[in-house]
Structures are given as C-alpha cells and as structure tokens.
Amino acid sequence: METENREMVRQMAQDFAEKHILPHVMEWDESQYFPVETFQAMGQLGMMGVLVPEELGGSGLGYQEYVDVIVEVAQVCGAVGLSVAAHNSLCTGHILAFGNEEQKRRWLPKLATAEWIGAWGLTEANTGSDAMRMMTTAVLDGDHYVVNGSKNWITHGKSGQIAVVMVRTGEIGSSKGISALVIEKGTPGFTHGKKENKLGMRASETTELIFDNCRVPKENLLGVQGEGFKQAMKVLDGGRISIAALSLGIAKGAFRAAVKYSKERHQFGQPIANFQGISFKLADMATEIEAAELLIRKAAYLKNNHKEVTKVSAMAKYYASEVAVRCATEAVQIFGGYGYTKDFPVEKFYRDSKLCTIGEGTSEIQKLVIAREVLK
Ligand SMILES: Cc1cc2nc3c(=O)[nH]c(=O)nc-3n(C[C@H](O)[C@H](O)[C@H](O)COP(=O)(O)OP(=O)(O)OC[C@H]3O[C@@H](n4cnc5c(N)ncnc54)[C@H](O)[C@@H]3O)c2cc1C
C-alpha cells in the first residue's frame, strides 16, 4: 500500500513537471522569472505541504514521498525544485517542528496550499557558514521584538508572504544567543532588498531581507527565546535531505539526456555510445546516482522514524551534490559543442548543479558536520 501510494505521488509530480514546468524552463531561466502561479498550482496538488498533516491542509506524507516529489521536479527544472525544497523544508518545516498549536493552525494551512510562499532567513552578508555570529538583532520592547539588520541570499525574499528569521537575542557567538521569529510581509519596517542575478537556479528568487525597527509581536517567537540556533540546525538536518534530493534530480536529468544523446549522435560512422570513453562515463554516472539515492533513502528512513539523522543527512547532501556537479559536467562533455549551447538541457543542469554544493551548508561544512559526528 505504502509503495502504491508513493508511486502515485511520484507519477503526479512527474506529470505536473512535464506538463506545466518543462515548456517554460528556458524562458523562466533567461528572464529570472519566479513562477508564483506554478507554485500555487503545486500547492493545490499537495506538493507545497508534503510533510504537513492533512488536518493542517497538507498532504501528511513522509520523507520518501517528499524525496520523490523533489527528484521529479528537479529532473525537469532545478530552480523550481530548489524553491519547492526551500518552501517545504525551511519556512514550513521550521513552523511544523517548533511552532505551538496556535502558530501551526495560523500559518501552516496557508503555507501547505502555497496561498502563501515561505522564506527562511539564517544567512547574512558577513555570516554564511559561520551563522552563529549573525548581527541581526531583536530586542524585546513590551509585547514586541524590535528587529534591526538584514539577511542575504534568501529564497523567496520578495514574493514570500512570511519568513522565519533567525535573530540575535543574546551574546554574539553563543548558540543560546539566537531566536527564531515568524515575520509576516506587511509588518512595518520589513522590506526586501536587491534580487541576486545568479549563475543558475535563476527561476528561484533570491533576495535580501531588510529589517528597520520592525516590530514583531512576541507571540511570533517559535519555541523558547535562545533556542533559535538549535532549531535551525535541526531544520537543516531535514532540509539537507531535500537538497540531496534536488541534487539527485539534477543528476538524473543530466544522465537521462546524456544517455539519449550518446545513442543518437554519430561520429566515425557510429553512435558515440559505442566508444568506451563515453560509455564508461555513463557507467560512472549511473553508479554514483544509485549510491546517492541509497544514502538519501537511508536519511529519509531515519527521519521518518525520528532517529538521529545529522550525520547521514550531511553525507547524503555532500555526496549527492558532488554527484550532481560531476554528472552535469560529464553530460556537457558528452554533448560536446552542443552541450555548450542553450539549445540542449545539459548546460542548465550544469549551471543549476553548482548551487547544491553551496546552499544549506557547503560541501566543506558538510564534511565538518560528518567529521564531528564520527569523532564523537
Ligand atoms: C541560490 C541560493 C539560495 C540560498 N537560499 C538561502 C535561504 O533561503 N536562506 C538562508 O538563510 N540562506 C540561503 N542561502 C545562503 C547559503 O546557505 C550560503 O551561501 C552558504 O551557507 C554559504 O555561506 P557563504 O555564501 O557566506 O560562504 P562562506 O561561509 O563565506 O564560505 C566561503 C568558502 O569558505 C568555505 N568555508 C567557510 N568556513 C569554513 C570552514 N570552517 N572550513 C572549511 N571551509 C570553510 C566554504 O565552504 C566556502 O567554500 C542561499 C544561497 C544561494 C546561493
């Protein structure tokens, strides 16, 4: 039954991606268009609240189905895949994991249906990997926190109607000096800054968030004051599974295109797939894709069963993202000169793949996390 259900969800995501995303991929990429209406249509089908319980407007599914949805979407468009992952895992996932009942009832139904798109702000201009030293402050003043500062590189920073924002409420450099606040668009003093002009993932919107004496009701605090950093790390444990799935989708998309092309393209009177130099590339890609999927499935299993997942989700994210870059690079090589043009999909996989080794913690940071776990 579980397998049947999973297959239905996977098929639905594949059909949607082929019908409603594929025809627009290059147009959205070139114009950096963030297709809000497409996310809303995905929300109607349950893809924007995959892990949210049904009684709160979501699909009530587990991590395996969530991985399937992202893989299917990312095989067609990495940028849309990134936004689906960020919306589900970060903003929605943070409120789902750490919101109280009232907060969940207030925000999750809107997020799960994509009536509202969600953003999540941890990174700042001077603090990426070293997020604990963030400088955006929140000072309690009566019934409100007064927030000042800015966040950088925030997915859905302009179009999102709601953001979970990590703010400093205590000492710099202390993990207990950070708290998580939900801030709605329209709150005076909350605006967005410039939109980044990116190498890849161009249909996924990335902007700055700016807070200027922004007064946030204190009931928008998630959990307890001072727990925000710990919460964010837990949110990233789950989020990294989704970035690993995004990587897997990109790797699969590039591989599929490379297999097809290598059978069609003739040189020296035969398909290039006949050359061992090409077929061995495909063998390496296929092997690495399988290995990445196994790691991701293990992480999803652990997460579904509420087991410790920090090490395996970091491994899945680290390995799958590097596989995505290698597969996309080899796919361009297999396409030769044609791979270097926008007439074929592999150049976009190549550009999109690189984000996967950077977002939600770089490969170097994943290695730090894994090393810390194995040396415990
Ligand atoms: C498209 C996109 C979307 C994003 N979306 C979001 C979002 O929605 N919300 C959000 O909060 N953030 C978001 N980010 C930010 C992202 O998480 C950061 O870019 C990432 O964590 C890296 O931080 P940084 O860019 O400041 O790099 P830095 O931390 O400055 O790192 C620069 C280099 O130094 C290396 N490095 C740093 N510290 C160490 C160390 N201790 N040991 C070894 N190497 C090290 C890094 O691995 C990297 O290679 C997004 C980024 C992008 C590009």
CSV table of C-alpha atoms and ligand atoms in Angstrom, one decimal:
chain,number,residue,atom,x,y,z
A,1,MET,CA,0.0,0.0,0.0
A,2,GLU,CA,2.8,2.4,1.0
A,3,THR,CA,4.6,1.6,-2.3
A,4,GLU,CA,1.4,2.1,-4.3
A,5,ASN,CA,0.8,5.4,-2.7
A,6,ARG,CA,4.4,6.5,-3.3
A,7,GLU,CA,4.2,5.6,-6.9
A,8,MET,CA,1.0,7.6,-7.3
A,9,VAL,CA,2.7,10.7,-5.7
A,10,ARG,CA,5.8,10.3,-7.9
A,11,GLN,CA,3.7,9.9,-11.0
A,12,MET,CA,1.7,13.0,-10.2
A,13,ALA,CA,4.9,15.1,-9.6
A,14,GLN,CA,6.4,13.8,-12.9
A,15,ASP,CA,3.2,14.6,-14.9
A,16,PHE,CA,2.9,18.0,-13.4
A,17,ALA,CA,6.6,18.8,-14.1
A,18,GLU,CA,6.4,17.6,-17.7
A,19,LYS,CA,3.1,19.4,-18.5
A,20,HIS,CA,3.4,22.7,-16.5
A,21,ILE,CA,7.1,23.3,-16.0
A,22,LEU,CA,9.0,21.8,-18.9
A,23,PRO,CA,7.5,24.1,-21.6
A,24,HIS,CA,8.7,27.2,-19.7
A,25,VAL,CA,12.1,26.1,-18.3
A,26,MET,CA,14.3,28.2,-20.6
A,27,GLU,CA,12.0,31.3,-20.7
A,28,TRP,CA,11.9,31.4,-16.9
A,29,ASP,CA,15.7,30.8,-16.6
A,30,GLU,CA,16.6,33.6,-19.1
A,31,SER,CA,14.3,36.2,-17.5
A,32,GLN,CA,14.8,35.0,-13.9
A,33,TYR,CA,11.1,34.7,-13.6
A,34,PHE,CA,9.8,33.3,-10.4
A,35,PRO,CA,6.5,31.5,-11.4
A,36,VAL,CA,4.3,32.1,-8.3
A,37,GLU,CA,1.2,30.7,-10.1
A,38,THR,CA,3.0,27.4,-10.8
A,39,PHE,CA,3.8,27.0,-7.1
A,40,GLN,CA,0.2,27.8,-6.2
A,41,ALA,CA,-0.9,25.1,-8.7
A,42,MET,CA,1.6,22.7,-7.0
A,43,GLY,CA,0.1,23.7,-3.7
A,44,GLN,CA,-3.3,22.6,-4.9
A,45,LEU,CA,-1.8,19.2,-5.6
A,46,GLY,CA,-0.2,18.9,-2.1
A,47,MET,CA,3.4,19.4,-3.3
A,48,MET,CA,4.0,22.5,-1.2
A,49,GLY,CA,3.0,20.9,2.1
A,50,VAL,CA,4.2,17.4,1.6
A,51,LEU,CA,5.1,16.8,5.3
A,52,VAL,CA,2.3,18.9,6.8
A,53,PRO,CA,-0.5,16.8,8.4
A,54,GLU,CA,-3.8,16.7,6.5
A,55,GLU,CA,-5.7,18.4,9.2
A,56,LEU,CA,-3.5,21.5,8.7
A,57,GLY,CA,-4.0,21.5,5.0
A,58,GLY,CA,-1.0,19.4,4.0
A,59,SER,CA,-0.5,16.0,2.4
A,60,GLY,CA,0.5,14.2,5.5
A,61,LEU,CA,3.2,12.2,3.7
A,62,GLY,CA,6.7,11.1,4.8
A,63,TYR,CA,10.2,11.9,3.6
A,64,GLN,CA,10.3,9.2,1.0
A,65,GLU,CA,7.4,10.8,-0.9
A,66,TYR,CA,8.9,14.2,-0.3
A,67,VAL,CA,12.2,13.0,-1.9
A,68,ASP,CA,10.2,11.6,-4.9
A,69,VAL,CA,8.4,14.9,-5.5
A,70,ILE,CA,11.7,16.9,-5.5
A,71,VAL,CA,13.6,14.4,-7.6
A,72,GLU,CA,10.8,14.5,-10.3
A,73,VAL,CA,10.6,18.3,-10.3
A,74,ALA,CA,14.4,18.8,-10.4
A,75,GLN,CA,14.8,16.4,-13.3
A,76,VAL,CA,12.9,19.0,-15.3
A,77,CYS,CA,13.9,22.2,-13.6
A,78,GLY,CA,16.4,22.5,-10.7
A,79,ALA,CA,15.3,26.1,-9.9
A,80,VAL,CA,11.7,25.1,-9.3
A,81,GLY,CA,13.0,22.1,-7.4
A,82,LEU,CA,15.0,24.4,-5.1
A,83,SER,CA,12.0,26.6,-4.4
A,84,VAL,CA,9.8,23.5,-3.6
A,85,ALA,CA,12.6,22.3,-1.3
A,86,ALA,CA,13.1,25.6,0.5
A,87,HIS,CA,9.4,26.3,1.0
A,88,ASN,CA,8.6,22.8,2.3
A,89,SER,CA,11.7,22.2,4.5
A,90,LEU,CA,12.7,25.6,5.7
A,91,CYS,CA,9.9,28.0,6.5
A,92,THR,CA,7.1,25.4,6.6
A,93,GLY,CA,9.4,22.8,8.2
A,94,HIS,CA,10.5,25.1,10.9
A,95,ILE,CA,7.0,26.1,12.0
A,96,LEU,CA,5.9,22.5,11.7
A,97,ALA,CA,8.7,21.3,14.0
A,98,PHE,CA,8.8,24.1,16.5
A,99,GLY,CA,5.6,26.1,16.3
A,100,ASN,CA,3.0,25.8,19.1
A,101,GLU,CA,-0.6,24.6,18.2
A,102,GLU,CA,-1.9,28.1,17.7
A,103,GLN,CA,1.1,29.1,15.5
A,104,LYS,CA,0.7,25.9,13.4
A,105,ARG,CA,-3.0,26.5,12.9
A,106,ARG,CA,-2.4,30.1,12.0
A,107,TRP,CA,0.3,29.7,9.3
A,108,LEU,CA,0.6,26.1,8.1
A,109,PRO,CA,-2.7,25.8,6.1
A,110,LYS,CA,-1.7,28.9,4.1
A,111,LEU,CA,1.8,27.6,3.5
A,112,ALA,CA,0.8,24.0,2.7
A,113,THR,CA,-1.5,25.1,0.0
A,114,ALA,CA,1.0,27.8,-1.2
A,115,GLU,CA,-1.6,30.5,-0.8
A,116,TRP,CA,1.5,32.0,1.0
A,117,ILE,CA,5.1,31.3,-0.1
A,118,GLY,CA,7.5,30.9,2.7
A,119,ALA,CA,11.1,32.2,3.2
A,120,TRP,CA,13.7,31.4,5.8
A,121,GLY,CA,16.5,33.7,6.9
A,122,LEU,CA,19.6,32.5,8.5
A,123,THR,CA,22.5,33.8,6.3
A,124,GLU,CA,23.8,37.4,6.4
A,125,ALA,CA,26.3,39.2,4.2
A,126,ASN,CA,29.2,38.6,6.6
A,127,THR,CA,28.0,35.3,8.2
A,128,GLY,CA,27.3,32.4,5.9
A,129,SER,CA,29.0,29.2,7.2
A,130,ASP,CA,29.6,31.0,10.5
A,131,ALA,CA,25.9,31.8,11.1
A,132,MET,CA,26.3,31.8,14.8
A,133,ARG,CA,27.9,35.2,14.6
A,134,MET,CA,24.9,36.8,12.9
A,135,MET,CA,24.3,40.5,13.6
A,136,THR,CA,20.5,41.0,13.0
A,137,THR,CA,19.2,41.9,16.5
A,138,ALA,CA,15.8,41.6,18.2
A,139,VAL,CA,15.2,43.5,21.4
A,140,LEU,CA,12.1,42.9,23.5
A,141,ASP,CA,10.1,46.1,24.0
A,142,GLY,CA,6.8,45.5,25.8
A,143,ASP,CA,4.8,43.0,23.7
A,144,HIS,CA,7.0,43.2,20.7
A,145,TYR,CA,10.5,42.3,19.5
A,146,VAL,CA,12.2,45.2,17.6
A,147,VAL,CA,14.2,43.7,14.8
A,148,ASN,CA,17.1,45.5,13.0
A,149,GLY,CA,19.5,44.2,10.4
A,150,SER,CA,19.4,42.3,7.2
A,151,LYS,CA,19.6,38.7,5.8
A,152,ASN,CA,21.2,37.8,2.5
A,153,TRP,CA,20.6,35.1,-0.1
A,154,ILE,CA,17.0,34.5,1.0
A,155,THR,CA,15.0,32.2,-1.3
A,156,HIS,CA,11.5,33.9,-1.8
A,157,GLY,CA,12.7,37.1,-0.1
A,158,LYS,CA,10.5,39.2,-2.4
A,159,SER,CA,7.5,37.0,-3.2
A,160,GLY,CA,7.2,35.2,0.1
A,161,GLN,CA,4.4,36.5,2.4
A,162,ILE,CA,6.0,35.1,5.5
A,163,ALA,CA,9.6,34.4,6.8
A,164,VAL,CA,11.1,32.5,9.7
A,165,VAL,CA,14.0,34.7,10.6
A,166,MET,CA,16.9,33.9,13.0
A,167,VAL,CA,17.7,36.9,15.1
A,168,ARG,CA,20.2,37.7,17.8
A,169,THR,CA,18.6,38.0,21.3
A,170,GLY,CA,21.8,37.3,23.2
A,171,GLU,CA,25.6,37.2,23.1
A,172,ILE,CA,27.5,37.1,19.8
A,173,GLY,CA,29.0,33.7,19.1
A,174,SER,CA,26.8,31.9,21.6
A,175,SER,CA,24.5,29.2,20.3
A,176,LYS,CA,22.0,30.4,23.0
A,177,GLY,CA,22.0,34.0,21.8
A,178,ILE,CA,19.8,33.3,18.8
A,179,SER,CA,16.0,33.1,18.5
A,180,ALA,CA,13.5,32.3,15.7
A,181,LEU,CA,10.8,34.8,14.8
A,182,VAL,CA,8.0,34.5,12.3
A,183,ILE,CA,7.7,37.8,10.4
A,184,GLU,CA,4.8,38.5,8.0
A,185,LYS,CA,5.1,40.7,4.9
A,186,GLY,CA,3.5,44.0,5.5
A,187,THR,CA,4.9,44.3,9.0
A,188,PRO,CA,6.1,47.9,9.1
A,189,GLY,CA,9.9,48.0,8.8
A,190,PHE,CA,10.2,44.7,6.9
A,191,THR,CA,11.2,45.0,3.2
A,192,HIS,CA,13.3,43.2,0.7
A,193,GLY,CA,16.5,44.3,-1.0
A,194,LYS,CA,18.1,43.5,-4.3
A,195,LYS,CA,17.4,40.4,-6.2
A,196,GLU,CA,20.5,38.4,-7.0
A,197,ASN,CA,21.4,37.8,-10.7
A,198,LYS,CA,22.6,34.2,-10.5
A,199,LEU,CA,24.6,31.7,-12.5
A,200,GLY,CA,21.9,29.1,-12.1
A,201,MET,CA,18.7,28.4,-10.3
A,202,ARG,CA,17.5,31.5,-12.0
A,203,ALA,CA,13.8,30.9,-11.7
A,204,SER,CA,14.2,30.5,-7.9
A,205,GLU,CA,14.0,34.0,-6.4
A,206,THR,CA,16.9,35.0,-4.1
A,207,THR,CA,16.9,38.4,-2.4
A,208,GLU,CA,18.0,40.3,0.7
A,209,LEU,CA,15.6,40.9,3.6
A,210,ILE,CA,15.8,44.2,5.4
A,211,PHE,CA,14.6,45.0,9.0
A,212,ASP,CA,14.4,48.6,10.1
A,213,ASN,CA,12.9,48.9,13.6
A,214,CYS,CA,10.5,46.2,12.6
A,215,ARG,CA,8.1,45.4,15.5
A,216,VAL,CA,7.2,41.8,15.6
A,217,PRO,CA,4.6,40.6,18.2
A,218,LYS,CA,6.3,38.4,20.8
A,219,GLU,CA,3.8,35.6,20.2
A,220,ASN,CA,5.6,35.1,16.9
A,221,LEU,CA,8.6,33.6,18.7
A,222,LEU,CA,9.0,29.9,17.8
A,223,GLY,CA,9.7,27.8,20.9
A,224,VAL,CA,11.7,29.5,23.6
A,225,GLN,CA,14.0,32.5,23.3
A,226,GLY,CA,17.6,31.5,22.8
A,227,GLU,CA,16.7,28.2,21.1
A,228,GLY,CA,16.8,29.5,17.5
A,229,PHE,CA,20.2,28.3,16.5
A,230,LYS,CA,19.5,24.8,17.8
A,231,GLN,CA,16.2,24.8,16.0
A,232,ALA,CA,17.8,26.0,12.8
A,233,MET,CA,20.4,23.2,12.9
A,234,LYS,CA,17.5,20.6,13.3
A,235,VAL,CA,15.6,22.2,10.4
A,236,LEU,CA,18.8,21.9,8.3
A,237,ASP,CA,19.1,18.2,9.1
A,238,GLY,CA,15.8,17.7,7.3
A,239,GLY,CA,16.5,20.4,4.7
A,240,ARG,CA,19.7,18.7,3.6
A,241,ILE,CA,17.7,15.6,2.6
A,242,SER,CA,15.7,17.9,0.3
A,243,ILE,CA,18.9,19.5,-1.2
A,244,ALA,CA,20.3,15.9,-1.7
A,245,ALA,CA,17.0,15.0,-3.5
A,246,LEU,CA,17.3,18.2,-5.6
A,247,SER,CA,20.9,17.1,-6.5
A,248,LEU,CA,19.7,13.6,-7.3
A,249,GLY,CA,17.0,15.0,-9.7
A,250,ILE,CA,19.6,17.2,-11.5
A,251,ALA,CA,22.0,14.3,-11.8
A,252,LYS,CA,19.2,12.0,-13.1
A,253,GLY,CA,18.1,14.7,-15.6
A,254,ALA,CA,21.6,15.2,-16.9
A,255,PHE,CA,22.2,11.4,-17.1
A,256,ARG,CA,19.0,10.8,-19.0
A,257,ALA,CA,19.8,13.5,-21.6
A,258,ALA,CA,23.4,12.1,-21.9
A,259,VAL,CA,22.2,8.5,-22.5
A,260,LYS,CA,19.7,9.6,-25.2
A,261,TYR,CA,22.2,11.8,-27.0
A,262,SER,CA,25.0,9.3,-26.9
A,263,LYS,CA,22.8,6.8,-28.8
A,264,GLU,CA,21.7,9.4,-31.3
A,265,ARG,CA,25.0,11.3,-32.0
A,266,HIS,CA,27.1,9.6,-34.7
A,267,GLN,CA,30.9,10.2,-35.1
A,268,PHE,CA,33.3,8.0,-37.0
A,269,GLY,CA,30.3,6.2,-38.5
A,270,GLN,CA,28.8,5.0,-35.2
A,271,PRO,CA,26.9,6.2,-32.2
A,272,ILE,CA,29.3,7.9,-29.7
A,273,ALA,CA,27.8,5.5,-27.0
A,274,ASN,CA,29.9,2.7,-28.8
A,275,PHE,CA,33.1,4.4,-27.7
A,276,GLN,CA,34.3,3.1,-24.3
A,277,GLY,CA,35.4,6.6,-23.4
A,278,ILE,CA,31.7,7.7,-23.5
A,279,SER,CA,30.1,4.5,-22.1
A,280,PHE,CA,32.4,4.4,-19.1
A,281,LYS,CA,31.4,8.0,-18.3
A,282,LEU,CA,27.7,6.8,-18.3
A,283,ALA,CA,28.7,3.8,-16.2
A,284,ASP,CA,30.3,6.1,-13.6
A,285,MET,CA,27.3,8.4,-13.6
A,286,ALA,CA,24.8,5.6,-13.2
A,287,THR,CA,26.8,4.1,-10.3
A,288,GLU,CA,27.1,7.4,-8.5
A,289,ILE,CA,23.4,8.2,-9.0
A,290,GLU,CA,22.5,4.8,-7.4
A,291,ALA,CA,24.8,5.3,-4.5
A,292,ALA,CA,23.5,8.9,-3.9
A,293,GLU,CA,19.9,7.6,-3.9
A,294,LEU,CA,20.7,4.9,-1.4
A,295,LEU,CA,22.2,7.5,1.0
A,296,ILE,CA,19.2,9.7,0.5
A,297,ARG,CA,16.7,6.9,1.1
A,298,LYS,CA,18.6,5.9,4.3
A,299,ALA,CA,18.4,9.5,5.6
A,300,ALA,CA,14.7,9.7,4.7
A,301,TYR,CA,14.1,6.4,6.5
A,302,LEU,CA,15.9,7.7,9.7
A,303,LYS,CA,13.9,11.0,9.5
A,304,ASN,CA,10.6,9.2,9.1
A,305,ASN,CA,11.4,7.1,12.1
A,306,HIS,CA,12.5,10.0,14.3
A,307,LYS,CA,16.0,8.6,14.6
A,308,GLU,CA,19.3,10.7,14.7
A,309,VAL,CA,19.9,11.9,11.1
A,310,THR,CA,22.5,14.6,11.4
A,311,LYS,CA,25.4,12.5,10.1
A,312,VAL,CA,23.5,10.7,7.3
A,313,SER,CA,21.7,13.8,6.0
A,314,ALA,CA,25.0,15.6,5.8
A,315,MET,CA,26.5,12.6,4.0
A,316,ALA,CA,23.6,12.4,1.6
A,317,LYS,CA,23.7,16.2,0.9
A,318,TYR,CA,27.5,16.2,0.5
A,319,TYR,CA,27.7,13.1,-1.7
A,320,ALA,CA,24.6,13.8,-3.9
A,321,SER,CA,25.5,17.4,-4.5
A,322,GLU,CA,29.0,16.5,-5.7
A,323,VAL,CA,27.5,13.7,-7.9
A,324,ALA,CA,25.1,16.3,-9.4
A,325,VAL,CA,28.0,18.5,-10.4
A,326,ARG,CA,30.1,15.6,-11.8
A,327,CYS,CA,27.1,14.2,-13.7
A,328,ALA,CA,26.1,17.6,-15.2
A,329,THR,CA,29.7,18.3,-16.1
A,330,GLU,CA,30.1,14.9,-17.8
A,331,ALA,CA,26.8,15.4,-19.6
A,332,VAL,CA,28.0,18.6,-21.1
A,333,GLN,CA,31.2,16.8,-22.2
A,334,ILE,CA,29.1,14.0,-23.8
A,335,PHE,CA,27.1,16.6,-25.8
A,336,GLY,CA,30.4,18.2,-27.0
A,337,GLY,CA,29.9,21.7,-28.5
A,338,TYR,CA,26.1,21.3,-28.5
A,339,GLY,CA,26.3,20.9,-24.7
A,340,TYR,CA,27.7,24.4,-24.5
A,341,THR,CA,24.6,25.9,-26.0
A,342,LYS,CA,21.2,26.7,-24.7
A,343,ASP,CA,19.5,24.5,-27.3
A,344,PHE,CA,20.0,21.4,-25.1
A,345,PRO,CA,19.1,21.0,-21.4
A,346,VAL,CA,22.5,20.0,-20.1
A,347,GLU,CA,24.0,23.5,-19.9
A,348,LYS,CA,21.2,24.4,-17.5
A,349,PHE,CA,21.8,21.3,-15.3
A,350,TYR,CA,25.5,22.3,-15.3
A,351,ARG,CA,24.7,25.8,-14.0
A,352,ASP,CA,22.0,24.7,-11.6
A,353,SER,CA,24.0,21.8,-10.1
A,354,LYS,CA,26.7,24.1,-8.5
A,355,LEU,CA,24.2,25.6,-6.0
A,356,CYS,CA,23.8,22.1,-4.5
A,357,THR,CA,27.3,22.1,-3.1
A,358,ILE,CA,26.8,25.6,-1.6
A,359,GLY,CA,23.2,26.1,-0.3
A,360,GLU,CA,22.2,24.8,3.2
A,361,GLY,CA,25.8,24.4,4.1
A,362,THR,CA,28.7,24.0,1.6
A,363,SER,CA,30.4,20.7,1.0
A,364,GLU,CA,33.2,21.8,3.3
A,365,ILE,CA,30.7,22.4,6.1
A,366,GLN,CA,29.0,19.0,5.5
A,367,LYS,CA,32.5,17.4,6.0
A,368,LEU,CA,32.9,19.4,9.3
A,369,VAL,CA,29.5,18.0,10.4
A,370,ILE,CA,30.3,14.5,9.4
A,371,ALA,CA,33.8,14.6,11.0
A,372,ARG,CA,32.3,16.0,14.2
A,373,GLU,CA,29.8,13.1,14.3
A,374,VAL,CA,32.4,10.3,13.6
A,375,LEU,CA,34.8,11.7,16.1
A,376,LYS,CA,32.2,12.0,18.9
B,1,LIG,C1,20.7,30.4,-4.5
B,1,LIG,C2,21.0,30.5,-3.0
B,1,LIG,C3,19.9,30.4,-2.2
B,1,LIG,C4,20.0,30.5,-0.8
B,1,LIG,N1,18.9,30.5,0.0
B,1,LIG,C5,19.1,30.7,1.3
B,1,LIG,C6,17.9,30.8,2.2
B,1,LIG,O1,16.8,30.7,1.7
B,1,LIG,N2,18.1,31.1,3.5
B,1,LIG,C7,19.4,31.3,4.0
B,1,LIG,O2,19.5,31.6,5.2
B,1,LIG,N3,20.5,31.2,3.2
B,1,LIG,C8,20.4,30.9,1.9
B,1,LIG,N4,21.5,30.8,1.1
B,1,LIG,C9,22.8,31.0,1.7
B,1,LIG,C10,23.7,29.8,1.8
B,1,LIG,O3,23.2,28.9,2.7
B,1,LIG,C11,25.1,30.2,2.0
B,1,LIG,O4,25.5,30.8,0.8
B,1,LIG,C12,26.0,29.1,2.4
B,1,LIG,O5,25.7,28.7,3.7
B,1,LIG,C13,27.5,29.5,2.4
B,1,LIG,O6,27.7,30.8,3.0
B,1,LIG,P1,28.5,31.9,2.3
B,1,LIG,O7,28.0,32.1,0.9
B,1,LIG,O8,28.6,33.1,3.1
B,1,LIG,O9,30.0,31.3,2.1
B,1,LIG,P2,31.2,31.4,3.2
B,1,LIG,O10,30.7,30.9,4.5
B,1,LIG,O11,31.8,32.8,3.2
B,1,LIG,O12,32.2,30.3,2.6
B,1,LIG,C14,33.1,30.7,1.6
B,1,LIG,C15,34.0,29.4,1.4
B,1,LIG,O13,34.7,29.1,2.6
B,1,LIG,C16,34.5,27.8,3.0
B,1,LIG,N5,34.5,27.7,4.5
B,1,LIG,C17,33.8,28.5,5.3
B,1,LIG,N6,34.1,28.1,6.6
B,1,LIG,C18,34.9,27.0,6.5
B,1,LIG,C19,35.5,26.1,7.5
B,1,LIG,N7,35.3,26.3,8.8
B,1,LIG,N8,36.3,25.1,7.0
B,1,LIG,C20,36.5,24.9,5.7
B,1,LIG,N9,35.9,25.7,4.7
B,1,LIG,C21,35.2,26.8,5.1
B,1,LIG,C22,33.1,27.5,2.4
B,1,LIG,O14,32.9,26.1,2.3
B,1,LIG,C23,33.2,28.1,1.1
B,1,LIG,O15,33.9,27.3,0.2
B,1,LIG,C24,21.3,30.7,-0.3
B,1,LIG,C25,22.4,30.7,-1.1
B,1,LIG,C26,22.3,30.7,-2.5
B,1,LIG,C27,23.5,30.8,-3.4
